[in-house]
Structure formats: C-alpha cells, structure tokens
Amino acid sequence: MSESAPAEQSRFVLQTVGFDARFPNTNQTRNCFQNYTDYFKCIAAKGEDFAPCKQFQRAYNSLCPNEWIAKFDEQRENGTFPASLEP
C-alpha cells in the first residue's frame, strides 16, 4: 500500500445517527422519512447554507436506503411527495 492511503482514509469520519427518543423502536422507517422531510422544510425556511439543516441531511443519508432517497427525490420533483415540505 502507498503511504498516502492512511492520510486519505483519515479525511472521512463515519458516524451513525444518535438515539432519537421520538423513535425508540428498532424499525427506523419513520425516523428516515421524518429526517428527510425535516431537511427540506429546514432549507425552505432557512436556506441551504444554514448549518443545522445539514444534521437532518446526514441523518436521512445514514438511515434511508439509497433507493428510498431516489424515490423521495423523484416524488418531490413530480409533486407527488406524500408530505408537506412547507416550513
């Protein structure tokens, strides 16, 4: 291995989402959906550069399968997303 490999690996910090008392059970489907909607509500209210919104994004990226995120994105674009994203 090259000597730069450890330096490359140290740039990325892998973390899981912390405990959320609203979702105490092992099934995290609602947690995934709630963080997804909270992120888009947050950026609608505060803008994409608002740092606390990034926590919701990190949470849904950690909890939701990529297929779900793609489907949610497609539904938002088509106007068929099942939740209101207005702040």
PDB file of N, CA and C in Angstrom:
ATOM      1  N   MET A   1       0.827  -1.185   0.000  1.00  0.00           N
ATOM      2  CA  MET A   1       0.000   0.000   0.000  1.00  0.00           C
ATOM      3  C   MET A   1       0.866   1.241   0.000  1.00  0.00           C
ATOM      4  N   SER A   2       0.329   2.287  -0.531  1.00  0.00           N
ATOM      5  CA  SER A   2       1.108   3.520  -0.540  1.00  0.00           C
ATOM      6  C   SER A   2       0.981   4.224   0.805  1.00  0.00           C
ATOM      7  N   GLU A   3       1.886   5.147   1.035  1.00  0.00           N
ATOM      8  CA  GLU A   3       1.878   5.865   2.310  1.00  0.00           C
ATOM      9  C   GLU A   3       0.748   6.882   2.387  1.00  0.00           C
ATOM     10  N   SER A   4       0.178   7.283   1.254  1.00  0.00           N
ATOM     11  CA  SER A   4      -0.894   8.269   1.278  1.00  0.00           C
ATOM     12  C   SER A   4      -2.248   7.646   1.625  1.00  0.00           C
ATOM     13  N   ALA A   5      -2.358   6.329   1.605  1.00  0.00           N
ATOM     14  CA  ALA A   5      -3.635   5.675   1.904  1.00  0.00           C
ATOM     15  C   ALA A   5      -4.146   6.013   3.302  1.00  0.00           C
ATOM     16  N   PRO A   6      -3.327   5.953   4.366  1.00  0.00           N
ATOM     17  CA  PRO A   6      -3.849   6.323   5.680  1.00  0.00           C
ATOM     18  C   PRO A   6      -4.299   7.789   5.745  1.00  0.00           C
ATOM     19  N   ALA A   7      -3.602   8.665   5.033  1.00  0.00           N
ATOM     20  CA  ALA A   7      -3.987  10.068   5.021  1.00  0.00           C
ATOM     21  C   ALA A   7      -5.344  10.244   4.336  1.00  0.00           C
ATOM     22  N   GLU A   8      -5.586   9.507   3.264  1.00  0.00           N
ATOM     23  CA  GLU A   8      -6.863   9.574   2.573  1.00  0.00           C
ATOM     24  C   GLU A   8      -7.982   9.051   3.455  1.00  0.00           C
ATOM     25  N   GLN A   9      -7.740   7.981   4.162  1.00  0.00           N
ATOM     26  CA  GLN A   9      -8.763   7.378   4.995  1.00  0.00           C
ATOM     27  C   GLN A   9      -9.110   8.264   6.188  1.00  0.00           C
ATOM     28  N   SER A  10      -8.194   9.039   6.680  1.00  0.00           N
ATOM     29  CA  SER A  10      -8.452   9.855   7.853  1.00  0.00           C
ATOM     30  C   SER A  10      -9.334  11.070   7.541  1.00  0.00           C
ATOM     31  N   ARG A  11      -9.555  11.390   6.271  1.00  0.00           N
ATOM     32  CA  ARG A  11     -10.400  12.528   5.911  1.00  0.00           C
ATOM     33  C   ARG A  11     -11.875  12.242   6.142  1.00  0.00           C
ATOM     34  N   PHE A  12     -12.252  10.984   6.120  1.00  0.00           N
ATOM     35  CA  PHE A  12     -13.654  10.615   6.234  1.00  0.00           C
ATOM     36  C   PHE A  12     -13.964  10.099   7.637  1.00  0.00           C
ATOM     37  N   VAL A  13     -15.000  10.657   8.218  1.00  0.00           N
ATOM     38  CA  VAL A  13     -15.434  10.221   9.537  1.00  0.00           C
ATOM     39  C   VAL A  13     -16.796   9.561   9.366  1.00  0.00           C
ATOM     40  N   LEU A  14     -16.872   8.288   9.685  1.00  0.00           N
ATOM     41  CA  LEU A  14     -18.128   7.572   9.575  1.00  0.00           C
ATOM     42  C   LEU A  14     -18.829   7.592  10.923  1.00  0.00           C
ATOM     43  N   GLN A  15     -20.063   8.060  10.928  1.00  0.00           N
ATOM     44  CA  GLN A  15     -20.842   8.131  12.153  1.00  0.00           C
ATOM     45  C   GLN A  15     -22.245   7.646  11.861  1.00  0.00           C
ATOM     46  N   THR A  16     -22.873   7.051  12.848  1.00  0.00           N
ATOM     47  CA  THR A  16     -24.284   6.722  12.726  1.00  0.00           C
ATOM     48  C   THR A  16     -25.082   7.781  13.456  1.00  0.00           C
ATOM     49  N   VAL A  17     -26.348   7.799  13.178  1.00  0.00           N
ATOM     50  CA  VAL A  17     -27.237   8.776  13.801  1.00  0.00           C
ATOM     51  C   VAL A  17     -27.421   8.416  15.266  1.00  0.00           C
ATOM     52  N   GLY A  18     -27.431   9.418  16.120  1.00  0.00           N
ATOM     53  CA  GLY A  18     -27.636   9.191  17.542  1.00  0.00           C
ATOM     54  C   GLY A  18     -29.064   8.792  17.852  1.00  0.00           C
ATOM     55  N   PHE A  19     -29.314   8.404  19.074  1.00  0.00           N
ATOM     56  CA  PHE A  19     -30.638   7.977  19.516  1.00  0.00           C
ATOM     57  C   PHE A  19     -31.615   9.141  19.446  1.00  0.00           C
ATOM     58  N   ASP A  20     -32.799   8.892  18.928  1.00  0.00           N
ATOM     59  CA  ASP A  20     -33.867   9.881  18.883  1.00  0.00           C
ATOM     60  C   ASP A  20     -35.039   9.316  19.668  1.00  0.00           C
ATOM     61  N   ALA A  21     -35.391   9.948  20.771  1.00  0.00           N
ATOM     62  CA  ALA A  21     -36.432   9.436  21.665  1.00  0.00           C
ATOM     63  C   ALA A  21     -37.800   9.363  20.998  1.00  0.00           C
ATOM     64  N   ARG A  22     -37.987  10.094  19.905  1.00  0.00           N
ATOM     65  CA  ARG A  22     -39.266  10.021  19.193  1.00  0.00           C
ATOM     66  C   ARG A  22     -39.431   8.683  18.488  1.00  0.00           C
ATOM     67  N   PHE A  23     -38.325   7.974  18.243  1.00  0.00           N
ATOM     68  CA  PHE A  23     -38.347   6.711  17.510  1.00  0.00           C
ATOM     69  C   PHE A  23     -37.593   5.651  18.303  1.00  0.00           C
ATOM     70  N   PRO A  24     -38.183   5.145  19.402  1.00  0.00           N
ATOM     71  CA  PRO A  24     -37.449   4.237  20.287  1.00  0.00           C
ATOM     72  C   PRO A  24     -37.324   2.808  19.766  1.00  0.00           C
ATOM     73  N   ASN A  25     -38.112   2.422  18.783  1.00  0.00           N
ATOM     74  CA  ASN A  25     -38.097   1.040  18.313  1.00  0.00           C
ATOM     75  C   ASN A  25     -36.982   0.798  17.308  1.00  0.00           C
ATOM     76  N   THR A  26     -36.746  -0.443  17.003  1.00  0.00           N
ATOM     77  CA  THR A  26     -35.654  -0.773  16.090  1.00  0.00           C
ATOM     78  C   THR A  26     -35.980  -0.421  14.647  1.00  0.00           C
ATOM     79  N   ASN A  27     -37.259  -0.413  14.254  1.00  0.00           N
ATOM     80  CA  ASN A  27     -37.624  -0.056  12.890  1.00  0.00           C
ATOM     81  C   ASN A  27     -37.482   1.459  12.725  1.00  0.00           C
ATOM     82  N   GLN A  28     -36.579   1.877  11.877  1.00  0.00           N
ATOM     83  CA  GLN A  28     -36.254   3.296  11.738  1.00  0.00           C
ATOM     84  C   GLN A  28     -36.866   3.937  10.493  1.00  0.00           C
ATOM     85  N   THR A  29     -37.900   3.306   9.928  1.00  0.00           N
ATOM     86  CA  THR A  29     -38.527   3.831   8.719  1.00  0.00           C
ATOM     87  C   THR A  29     -39.094   5.225   8.933  1.00  0.00           C
ATOM     88  N   ARG A  30     -39.858   5.422  10.004  1.00  0.00           N
ATOM     89  CA  ARG A  30     -40.423   6.753  10.271  1.00  0.00           C
ATOM     90  C   ARG A  30     -39.325   7.777  10.548  1.00  0.00           C
ATOM     91  N   ASN A  31     -38.271   7.345  11.215  1.00  0.00           N
ATOM     92  CA  ASN A  31     -37.146   8.234  11.501  1.00  0.00           C
ATOM     93  C   ASN A  31     -36.512   8.702  10.187  1.00  0.00           C
ATOM     94  N   CYS A  32     -36.329   7.783   9.274  1.00  0.00           N
ATOM     95  CA  CYS A  32     -35.782   8.111   7.953  1.00  0.00           C
ATOM     96  C   CYS A  32     -36.660   9.157   7.278  1.00  0.00           C
ATOM     97  N   PHE A  33     -37.958   8.869   7.181  1.00  0.00           N
ATOM     98  CA  PHE A  33     -38.904   9.754   6.496  1.00  0.00           C
ATOM     99  C   PHE A  33     -38.963  11.118   7.172  1.00  0.00           C
ATOM    100  N   GLN A  34     -38.991  11.135   8.510  1.00  0.00           N
ATOM    101  CA  GLN A  34     -39.090  12.391   9.248  1.00  0.00           C
ATOM    102  C   GLN A  34     -37.859  13.266   9.034  1.00  0.00           C
ATOM    103  N   ASN A  35     -36.676  12.667   9.043  1.00  0.00           N
ATOM    104  CA  ASN A  35     -35.455  13.447   8.809  1.00  0.00           C
ATOM    105  C   ASN A  35     -35.398  13.977   7.387  1.00  0.00           C
ATOM    106  N   TYR A  36     -35.889  13.193   6.432  1.00  0.00           N
ATOM    107  CA  TYR A  36     -35.935  13.650   5.039  1.00  0.00           C
ATOM    108  C   TYR A  36     -36.841  14.879   4.931  1.00  0.00           C
ATOM    109  N   THR A  37     -38.051  14.795   5.474  1.00  0.00           N
ATOM    110  CA  THR A  37     -38.966  15.932   5.396  1.00  0.00           C
ATOM    111  C   THR A  37     -38.454  17.123   6.210  1.00  0.00           C
ATOM    112  N   ASP A  38     -37.868  16.866   7.383  1.00  0.00           N
ATOM    113  CA  ASP A  38     -37.324  17.962   8.198  1.00  0.00           C
ATOM    114  C   ASP A  38     -36.214  18.710   7.460  1.00  0.00           C
ATOM    115  N   TYR A  39     -35.373  17.973   6.718  1.00  0.00           N
ATOM    116  CA  TYR A  39     -34.296  18.627   5.972  1.00  0.00           C
ATOM    117  C   TYR A  39     -34.869  19.600   4.937  1.00  0.00           C
ATOM    118  N   PHE A  40     -35.841  19.149   4.167  1.00  0.00           N
ATOM    119  CA  PHE A  40     -36.368  20.017   3.119  1.00  0.00           C
ATOM    120  C   PHE A  40     -37.221  21.154   3.681  1.00  0.00           C
ATOM    121  N   LYS A  41     -37.867  20.937   4.820  1.00  0.00           N
ATOM    122  CA  LYS A  41     -38.561  22.030   5.486  1.00  0.00           C
ATOM    123  C   LYS A  41     -37.551  23.059   6.001  1.00  0.00           C
ATOM    124  N   CYS A  42     -36.452  22.579   6.536  1.00  0.00           N
ATOM    125  CA  CYS A  42     -35.412  23.459   7.086  1.00  0.00           C
ATOM    126  C   CYS A  42     -34.784  24.319   5.994  1.00  0.00           C
ATOM    127  N   ILE A  43     -34.430  23.698   4.864  1.00  0.00           N
ATOM    128  CA  ILE A  43     -33.794  24.505   3.813  1.00  0.00           C
ATOM    129  C   ILE A  43     -34.798  25.453   3.156  1.00  0.00           C
ATOM    130  N   ALA A  44     -36.088  25.091   3.164  1.00  0.00           N
ATOM    131  CA  ALA A  44     -37.102  26.006   2.639  1.00  0.00           C
ATOM    132  C   ALA A  44     -37.232  27.229   3.546  1.00  0.00           C
ATOM    133  N   ALA A  45     -37.086  27.023   4.849  1.00  0.00           N
ATOM    134  CA  ALA A  45     -37.227  28.117   5.800  1.00  0.00           C
ATOM    135  C   ALA A  45     -35.944  28.928   5.972  1.00  0.00           C
ATOM    136  N   LYS A  46     -34.792  28.247   6.017  1.00  0.00           N
ATOM    137  CA  LYS A  46     -33.537  28.917   6.375  1.00  0.00           C
ATOM    138  C   LYS A  46     -32.525  29.008   5.243  1.00  0.00           C
ATOM    139  N   GLY A  47     -32.703  28.234   4.180  1.00  0.00           N
ATOM    140  CA  GLY A  47     -31.749  28.234   3.073  1.00  0.00           C
ATOM    141  C   GLY A  47     -30.766  27.086   3.197  1.00  0.00           C
ATOM    142  N   GLU A  48     -30.159  26.727   2.069  1.00  0.00           N
ATOM    143  CA  GLU A  48     -29.265  25.567   2.030  1.00  0.00           C
ATOM    144  C   GLU A  48     -27.973  25.759   2.806  1.00  0.00           C
ATOM    145  N   ASP A  49     -27.590  26.994   3.065  1.00  0.00           N
ATOM    146  CA  ASP A  49     -26.337  27.253   3.766  1.00  0.00           C
ATOM    147  C   ASP A  49     -26.484  27.242   5.289  1.00  0.00           C
ATOM    148  N   PHE A  50     -27.690  27.024   5.791  1.00  0.00           N
ATOM    149  CA  PHE A  50     -27.932  27.010   7.232  1.00  0.00           C
ATOM    150  C   PHE A  50     -27.394  25.697   7.796  1.00  0.00           C
ATOM    151  N   ALA A  51     -26.342  25.777   8.604  1.00  0.00           N
ATOM    152  CA  ALA A  51     -25.614  24.594   9.077  1.00  0.00           C
ATOM    153  C   ALA A  51     -26.472  23.565   9.823  1.00  0.00           C
ATOM    154  N   PRO A  52     -27.397  23.953  10.704  1.00  0.00           N
ATOM    155  CA  PRO A  52     -28.188  22.926  11.404  1.00  0.00           C
ATOM    156  C   PRO A  52     -29.024  22.043  10.470  1.00  0.00           C
ATOM    157  N   CYS A  53     -29.348  22.524   9.281  1.00  0.00           N
ATOM    158  CA  CYS A  53     -30.095  21.684   8.329  1.00  0.00           C
ATOM    159  C   CYS A  53     -29.270  20.474   7.905  1.00  0.00           C
ATOM    160  N   LYS A  54     -27.961  20.616   7.904  1.00  0.00           N
ATOM    161  CA  LYS A  54     -27.079  19.525   7.483  1.00  0.00           C
ATOM    162  C   LYS A  54     -27.221  18.301   8.388  1.00  0.00           C
ATOM    163  N   GLN A  55     -27.608  18.505   9.660  1.00  0.00           N
ATOM    164  CA  GLN A  55     -27.799  17.372  10.570  1.00  0.00           C
ATOM    165  C   GLN A  55     -28.932  16.474  10.075  1.00  0.00           C
ATOM    166  N   PHE A  56     -30.021  17.084   9.606  1.00  0.00           N
ATOM    167  CA  PHE A  56     -31.121  16.291   9.061  1.00  0.00           C
ATOM    168  C   PHE A  56     -30.666  15.523   7.822  1.00  0.00           C
ATOM    169  N   GLN A  57     -29.864  16.184   6.992  1.00  0.00           N
ATOM    170  CA  GLN A  57     -29.374  15.526   5.772  1.00  0.00           C
ATOM    171  C   GLN A  57     -28.477  14.349   6.119  1.00  0.00           C
ATOM    172  N   ARG A  58     -27.574  14.540   7.061  1.00  0.00           N
ATOM    173  CA  ARG A  58     -26.699  13.429   7.470  1.00  0.00           C
ATOM    174  C   ARG A  58     -27.526  12.277   8.044  1.00  0.00           C
ATOM    175  N   ALA A  59     -28.568  12.624   8.809  1.00  0.00           N
ATOM    176  CA  ALA A  59     -29.403  11.586   9.421  1.00  0.00           C
ATOM    177  C   ALA A  59     -30.145  10.783   8.366  1.00  0.00           C
ATOM    178  N   TYR A  60     -30.792  11.453   7.412  1.00  0.00           N
ATOM    179  CA  TYR A  60     -31.538  10.669   6.433  1.00  0.00           C
ATOM    180  C   TYR A  60     -30.617   9.919   5.485  1.00  0.00           C
ATOM    181  N   ASN A  61     -29.436  10.464   5.211  1.00  0.00           N
ATOM    182  CA  ASN A  61     -28.489   9.715   4.380  1.00  0.00           C
ATOM    183  C   ASN A  61     -27.980   8.469   5.098  1.00  0.00           C
ATOM    184  N   SER A  62     -27.920   8.518   6.409  1.00  0.00           N
ATOM    185  CA  SER A  62     -27.474   7.373   7.190  1.00  0.00           C
ATOM    186  C   SER A  62     -28.587   6.344   7.368  1.00  0.00           C
ATOM    187  N   LEU A  63     -29.816   6.803   7.557  1.00  0.00           N
ATOM    188  CA  LEU A  63     -30.925   5.911   7.883  1.00  0.00           C
ATOM    189  C   LEU A  63     -31.650   5.339   6.669  1.00  0.00           C
ATOM    190  N   CYS A  64     -31.780   6.122   5.626  1.00  0.00           N
ATOM    191  CA  CYS A  64     -32.607   5.715   4.481  1.00  0.00           C
ATOM    192  C   CYS A  64     -31.787   4.942   3.442  1.00  0.00           C
ATOM    193  N   PRO A  65     -32.370   3.876   2.901  1.00  0.00           N
ATOM    194  CA  PRO A  65     -31.718   3.214   1.764  1.00  0.00           C
ATOM    195  C   PRO A  65     -31.657   4.172   0.564  1.00  0.00           C
ATOM    196  N   ASN A  66     -30.633   4.050  -0.251  1.00  0.00           N
ATOM    197  CA  ASN A  66     -30.467   4.940  -1.403  1.00  0.00           C
ATOM    198  C   ASN A  66     -31.664   4.897  -2.344  1.00  0.00           C
ATOM    199  N   GLU A  67     -32.286   3.732  -2.484  1.00  0.00           N
ATOM    200  CA  GLU A  67     -33.449   3.599  -3.359  1.00  0.00           C
ATOM    201  C   GLU A  67     -34.600   4.470  -2.857  1.00  0.00           C
ATOM    202  N   TRP A  68     -34.769   4.521  -1.538  1.00  0.00           N
ATOM    203  CA  TRP A  68     -35.836   5.353  -0.977  1.00  0.00           C
ATOM    204  C   TRP A  68     -35.561   6.825  -1.231  1.00  0.00           C
ATOM    205  N   ILE A  69     -34.323   7.232  -1.039  1.00  0.00           N
ATOM    206  CA  ILE A  69     -33.971   8.642  -1.263  1.00  0.00           C
ATOM    207  C   ILE A  69     -34.235   9.013  -2.718  1.00  0.00           C
ATOM    208  N   ALA A  70     -33.854   8.137  -3.638  1.00  0.00           N
ATOM    209  CA  ALA A  70     -34.101   8.398  -5.059  1.00  0.00           C
ATOM    210  C   ALA A  70     -35.602   8.506  -5.327  1.00  0.00           C
ATOM    211  N   LYS A  71     -36.383   7.623  -4.702  1.00  0.00           N
ATOM    212  CA  LYS A  71     -37.836   7.669  -4.892  1.00  0.00           C
ATOM    213  C   LYS A  71     -38.428   8.934  -4.275  1.00  0.00           C
ATOM    214  N   PHE A  72     -37.983   9.299  -3.081  1.00  0.00           N
ATOM    215  CA  PHE A  72     -38.462  10.539  -2.455  1.00  0.00           C
ATOM    216  C   PHE A  72     -38.134  11.742  -3.338  1.00  0.00           C
ATOM    217  N   ASP A  73     -36.906  11.784  -3.876  1.00  0.00           N
ATOM    218  CA  ASP A  73     -36.496  12.893  -4.743  1.00  0.00           C
ATOM    219  C   ASP A  73     -37.380  12.963  -5.986  1.00  0.00           C
ATOM    220  N   GLU A  74     -37.645  11.809  -6.570  1.00  0.00           N
ATOM    221  CA  GLU A  74     -38.492  11.748  -7.762  1.00  0.00           C
ATOM    222  C   GLU A  74     -39.911  12.230  -7.439  1.00  0.00           C
ATOM    223  N   GLN A  75     -40.437  11.814  -6.293  1.00  0.00           N
ATOM    224  CA  GLN A  75     -41.773  12.243  -5.883  1.00  0.00           C
ATOM    225  C   GLN A  75     -41.817  13.755  -5.638  1.00  0.00           C
ATOM    226  N   ARG A  76     -40.774  14.308  -5.046  1.00  0.00           N
ATOM    227  CA  ARG A  76     -40.726  15.760  -4.835  1.00  0.00           C
ATOM    228  C   ARG A  76     -40.748  16.488  -6.163  1.00  0.00           C
ATOM    229  N   GLU A  77     -39.945  16.006  -7.118  1.00  0.00           N
ATOM    230  CA  GLU A  77     -39.869  16.648  -8.432  1.00  0.00           C
ATOM    231  C   GLU A  77     -41.197  16.573  -9.175  1.00  0.00           C
ATOM    232  N   ASN A  78     -41.919  15.465  -8.994  1.00  0.00           N
ATOM    233  CA  ASN A  78     -43.202  15.280  -9.679  1.00  0.00           C
ATOM    234  C   ASN A  78     -44.374  15.906  -8.935  1.00  0.00           C
ATOM    235  N   GLY A  79     -44.128  16.405  -7.731  1.00  0.00           N
ATOM    236  CA  GLY A  79     -45.187  16.994  -6.939  1.00  0.00           C
ATOM    237  C   GLY A  79     -46.101  15.969  -6.286  1.00  0.00           C
ATOM    238  N   THR A  80     -45.636  14.726  -6.160  1.00  0.00           N
ATOM    239  CA  THR A  80     -46.454  13.655  -5.566  1.00  0.00           C
ATOM    240  C   THR A  80     -45.932  13.197  -4.217  1.00  0.00           C
ATOM    241  N   PHE A  81     -45.020  13.953  -3.606  1.00  0.00           N
ATOM    242  CA  PHE A  81     -44.475  13.563  -2.316  1.00  0.00           C
ATOM    243  C   PHE A  81     -45.595  13.585  -1.287  1.00  0.00           C
ATOM    244  N   PRO A  82     -45.728  12.551  -0.448  1.00  0.00           N
ATOM    245  CA  PRO A  82     -46.888  12.419   0.434  1.00  0.00           C
ATOM    246  C   PRO A  82     -46.901  13.317   1.672  1.00  0.00           C
ATOM    247  N   ALA A  83     -45.968  14.221   1.800  1.00  0.00           N
ATOM    248  CA  ALA A  83     -45.948  15.106   2.967  1.00  0.00           C
ATOM    249  C   ALA A  83     -45.713  16.550   2.496  1.00  0.00           C
ATOM    250  N   SER A  84     -46.162  17.484   3.292  1.00  0.00           N
ATOM    251  CA  SER A  84     -45.932  18.890   3.001  1.00  0.00           C
ATOM    252  C   SER A  84     -44.494  19.241   3.365  1.00  0.00           C
ATOM    253  N   LEU A  85     -43.814  19.931   2.482  1.00  0.00           N
ATOM    254  CA  LEU A  85     -42.437  20.354   2.752  1.00  0.00           C
ATOM    255  C   LEU A  85     -42.363  21.858   2.989  1.00  0.00           C
ATOM    256  N   GLU A  86     -43.507  22.472   3.229  1.00  0.00           N
ATOM    257  CA  GLU A  86     -43.548  23.899   3.540  1.00  0.00           C
ATOM    258  C   GLU A  86     -43.182  24.084   5.018  1.00  0.00           C
ATOM    259  N   PRO A  87     -42.370  25.101   5.303  1.00  0.00           N
ATOM    260  CA  PRO A  87     -41.955  25.318   6.703  1.00  0.00           C
ATOM    261  C   PRO A  87     -43.107  25.727   7.601  1.00  0.00           C
TER     262      PRO A  87
END
